[in-house]
Amino acid sequence: ELGLWAHPDDRLRWIAELDQKGRVVDYELVFRNRHGEPRDFLVSAERLDFNGEPCILAFLYDITERKQAEQAIRRINAELEERVRQRTEDLTDANRELESFAYSMSHDLRAPLRGIDGFSRLLQEEYGDRLEAQGGEYLRRVRLAAQRLGTLIDVLLELSRVSRKAMQTIAVDLSTLAHTVVDE
């Protein structure tokens, strides 16, 4: 009659459960305040006999702010999930483009590299005996550099495909790796 129940059917369900069990604990209900605004409550109640009079002892706890905070968290989580989905999609696209670029670049770099290595090998085989020691050393270094560049191209191409492979862990001796880099 006072219009406190925002949803009259909730009142009927609450009373039915209270009648059936004799008590209700942490039942979520919506009441209207004196301005008619809905407020969320946790209600615990128990039927008692007080000096021979049946009565209901009820405790109401206003959880409106908590519910609003939960709703805000759900909204923020949904926005975050959408951002993560979008960023994942962007990253997948970028990885695909990177892989395509790396494949194209490796193909474009291999042809001149094969020429450098092949012609320097022919030069070494056919004219190596006519070259001075220093010239032979230069030619050997050209071939080693060309082969090293070929290896680097292979490694870069493999790196561009890393997003499609399962991660593998291996032990690495960082000291040895550092010494190798210094030696090179």
GROMACS .gro file of C-alpha atoms in nm:
model
  184
    1GLU     CA    1   0.000   0.000   0.000
    2LEU     CA    2   0.292   0.234   0.062
    3GLY     CA    3   0.438   0.161  -0.282
    4LEU     CA    4   0.771   0.046  -0.140
    5TRP     CA    5   0.794  -0.265  -0.355
    6ALA     CA    6   0.931  -0.179  -0.696
    7HIS     CA    7   0.807  -0.513  -0.827
    8PRO     CA    8   0.492  -0.638  -0.646
    9ASP     CA    9   0.554  -0.996  -0.764
   10ASP     CA   10   0.881  -0.993  -0.566
   11ARG     CA   11   0.679  -0.930  -0.251
   12LEU     CA   12   0.463  -1.234  -0.316
   13ARG     CA   13   0.766  -1.457  -0.379
   14TRP     CA   14   0.945  -1.323  -0.070
   15ILE     CA   15   0.642  -1.384   0.155
   16ALA     CA   16   0.593  -1.734   0.007
   17GLU     CA   17   0.955  -1.825   0.082
   18LEU     CA   18   0.933  -1.673   0.430
   19ASP     CA   19   0.614  -1.871   0.499
   20GLN     CA   20   0.769  -2.193   0.368
   21LYS     CA   21   1.108  -2.171   0.544
   22GLY     CA   22   1.029  -1.945   0.836
   23ARG     CA   23   1.328  -1.730   0.747
   24VAL     CA   24   1.492  -1.566   0.447
   25VAL     CA   25   1.862  -1.474   0.433
   26ASP     CA   26   2.022  -1.229   0.190
   27TYR     CA   27   1.724  -1.207  -0.040
   28GLU     CA   28   1.780  -0.939  -0.309
   29LEU     CA   29   1.488  -0.703  -0.348
   30VAL     CA   30   1.423  -0.362  -0.500
   31PHE     CA   31   1.236  -0.104  -0.294
   32ARG     CA   32   1.145   0.252  -0.377
   33ASN     CA   33   1.261   0.532  -0.150
   34ARG     CA   34   1.041   0.824  -0.050
   35HIS     CA   35   1.124   0.998  -0.380
   36GLY     CA   36   1.012   0.693  -0.576
   37GLU     CA   37   1.368   0.598  -0.683
   38PRO     CA   38   1.448   0.226  -0.690
   39ARG     CA   39   1.710   0.103  -0.441
   40ASP     CA   40   1.862  -0.245  -0.419
   41PHE     CA   41   1.855  -0.423  -0.084
   42LEU     CA   42   1.967  -0.745   0.073
   43VAL     CA   43   1.691  -0.854   0.308
   44SER     CA   44   1.714  -1.111   0.584
   45ALA     CA   45   1.398  -1.185   0.779
   46GLU     CA   46   1.260  -1.435   1.027
   47ARG     CA   47   0.914  -1.506   1.161
   48LEU     CA   48   0.905  -1.473   1.541
   49ASP     CA   49   0.657  -1.498   1.820
   50PHE     CA   50   0.697  -1.184   2.032
   51ASN     CA   51   0.496  -1.196   2.358
   52GLY     CA   52   0.242  -1.418   2.190
   53GLU     CA   53   0.215  -1.193   1.883
   54PRO     CA   54   0.342  -1.326   1.547
   55CYS     CA   55   0.580  -1.081   1.384
   56ILE     CA   56   0.853  -1.058   1.125
   57LEU     CA   57   1.198  -0.933   1.223
   58ALA     CA   58   1.370  -0.803   0.911
   59PHE     CA   59   1.711  -0.651   0.840
   60LEU     CA   60   1.759  -0.453   0.522
   61TYR     CA   61   2.097  -0.361   0.383
   62ASP     CA   62   2.113  -0.106   0.100
   63ILE     CA   63   2.341  -0.249  -0.174
   64THR     CA   64   2.255   0.005  -0.444
   65GLU     CA   65   2.607   0.148  -0.463
   66ARG     CA   66   2.758  -0.202  -0.470
   67LYS     CA   67   2.523  -0.304  -0.753
   68GLN     CA   68   2.610   0.013  -0.944
   69ALA     CA   69   2.981  -0.058  -0.893
   70GLU     CA   70   2.932  -0.417  -1.014
   71GLN     CA   71   2.748  -0.288  -1.318
   72ALA     CA   72   3.029  -0.039  -1.386
   73ILE     CA   73   3.285  -0.319  -1.352
   74ARG     CA   74   3.088  -0.538  -1.596
   75ARG     CA   75   3.070  -0.249  -1.842
   76ILE     CA   76   3.443  -0.178  -1.805
   77ASN     CA   77   3.524  -0.549  -1.845
   78ALA     CA   78   3.312  -0.565  -2.159
   79GLU     CA   79   3.491  -0.259  -2.298
   80LEU     CA   80   3.826  -0.409  -2.203
   81GLU     CA   81   3.739  -0.740  -2.367
   82GLU     CA   82   3.639  -0.553  -2.682
   83ARG     CA   83   3.967  -0.360  -2.678
   84VAL     CA   84   4.163  -0.682  -2.628
   85ARG     CA   85   3.972  -0.846  -2.913
   86GLN     CA   86   4.038  -0.546  -3.139
   87ARG     CA   87   4.407  -0.529  -3.044
   88THR     CA   88   4.444  -0.903  -3.096
   89GLU     CA   89   4.286  -0.867  -3.438
   90ASP     CA   90   4.517  -0.572  -3.518
   91LEU     CA   91   4.819  -0.768  -3.397
   92THR     CA   92   4.718  -1.070  -3.605
   93ASP     CA   93   4.685  -0.847  -3.911
   94ALA     CA   94   5.021  -0.682  -3.839
   95ASN     CA   95   5.186  -1.023  -3.797
   96ARG     CA   96   5.038  -1.138  -4.128
   97GLU     CA   97   5.168  -0.824  -4.298
   98LEU     CA   98   5.508  -0.869  -4.134
   99GLU     CA   99   5.527  -1.229  -4.251
  100SER     CA  100   5.428  -1.128  -4.603
  101PHE     CA  101   5.685  -0.847  -4.603
  102ALA     CA  102   5.959  -1.075  -4.468
  103TYR     CA  103   5.882  -1.340  -4.727
  104SER     CA  104   5.888  -1.083  -5.006
  105MET     CA  105   6.210  -0.925  -4.880
  106SER     CA  106   6.382  -1.260  -4.835
  107HIS     CA  107   6.290  -1.356  -5.190
  108ASP     CA  108   6.407  -1.019  -5.326
  109LEU     CA  109   6.737  -1.033  -5.133
  110ARG     CA  110   6.821  -1.394  -5.214
  111ALA     CA  111   6.861  -1.343  -5.590
  112PRO     CA  112   7.140  -1.081  -5.571
  113LEU     CA  113   7.294  -1.266  -5.279
  114ARG     CA  114   7.311  -1.588  -5.479
  115GLY     CA  115   7.476  -1.387  -5.757
  116ILE     CA  116   7.738  -1.244  -5.522
  117ASP     CA  117   7.813  -1.583  -5.370
  118GLY     CA  118   7.807  -1.765  -5.704
  119PHE     CA  119   8.027  -1.520  -5.892
  120SER     CA  120   8.272  -1.492  -5.604
  121ARG     CA  121   8.289  -1.875  -5.592
  122LEU     CA  122   8.358  -1.886  -5.969
  123LEU     CA  123   8.618  -1.612  -5.928
  124GLN     CA  124   8.780  -1.810  -5.649
  125GLU     CA  125   8.774  -2.137  -5.846
  126GLU     CA  126   8.890  -2.000  -6.183
  127TYR     CA  127   9.119  -1.717  -6.083
  128GLY     CA  128   9.209  -1.802  -5.724
  129ASP     CA  129   9.558  -1.916  -5.819
  130ARG     CA  130   9.630  -1.580  -5.987
  131LEU     CA  131   9.524  -1.373  -5.686
  132GLU     CA  132   9.766  -1.259  -5.422
  133ALA     CA  133   9.709  -1.390  -5.068
  134GLN     CA  134   9.535  -1.066  -4.964
  135GLY     CA  135   9.301  -1.082  -5.269
  136GLY     CA  136   9.216  -1.446  -5.188
  137GLU     CA  137   9.139  -1.348  -4.828
  138TYR     CA  138   8.910  -1.067  -4.946
  139LEU     CA  139   8.728  -1.309  -5.175
  140ARG     CA  140   8.692  -1.561  -4.891
  141ARG     CA  141   8.546  -1.288  -4.668
  142VAL     CA  142   8.299  -1.183  -4.942
  143ARG     CA  143   8.173  -1.541  -4.966
  144LEU     CA  144   8.147  -1.578  -4.585
  145ALA     CA  145   7.959  -1.248  -4.559
  146ALA     CA  146   7.719  -1.353  -4.836
  147GLN     CA  147   7.656  -1.687  -4.664
  148ARG     CA  148   7.608  -1.512  -4.327
  149LEU     CA  149   7.358  -1.272  -4.487
  150GLY     CA  150   7.173  -1.573  -4.628
  151THR     CA  151   7.154  -1.718  -4.278
  152LEU     CA  152   7.027  -1.385  -4.139
  153ILE     CA  153   6.755  -1.374  -4.405
  154ASP     CA  154   6.648  -1.727  -4.308
  155VAL     CA  155   6.640  -1.628  -3.940
  156LEU     CA  156   6.434  -1.314  -4.011
  157LEU     CA  157   6.190  -1.516  -4.217
  158GLU     CA  158   6.162  -1.768  -3.933
  159LEU     CA  159   6.109  -1.483  -3.684
  160SER     CA  160   5.823  -1.346  -3.892
  161ARG     CA  161   5.649  -1.685  -3.860
  162VAL     CA  162   5.688  -1.702  -3.481
  163SER     CA  163   5.326  -1.605  -3.412
  164ARG     CA  164   5.204  -1.925  -3.578
  165LYS     CA  165   5.418  -2.161  -3.374
  166ALA     CA  166   5.398  -2.290  -3.020
  167MET     CA  167   5.658  -2.140  -2.790
  168GLN     CA  168   5.957  -2.362  -2.720
  169THR     CA  169   6.193  -2.304  -2.433
  170ILE     CA  170   6.560  -2.395  -2.449
  171ALA     CA  171   6.853  -2.332  -2.218
  172VAL     CA  172   7.091  -2.062  -2.342
  173ASP     CA  173   7.443  -2.001  -2.216
  174LEU     CA  174   7.449  -1.621  -2.226
  175SER     CA  175   7.822  -1.605  -2.152
  176THR     CA  176   7.905  -1.819  -2.454
  177LEU     CA  177   7.665  -1.618  -2.668
  178ALA     CA  178   7.825  -1.291  -2.553
  179HIS     CA  179   8.177  -1.426  -2.627
  180THR     CA  180   8.064  -1.534  -2.974
  181VAL     CA  181   7.928  -1.188  -3.048
  182VAL     CA  182   8.246  -1.022  -2.922
  183ASP     CA  183   8.460  -1.261  -3.131
  184GLU     CA  184   8.260  -1.179  -3.442
   0.00000   0.00000   0.00000
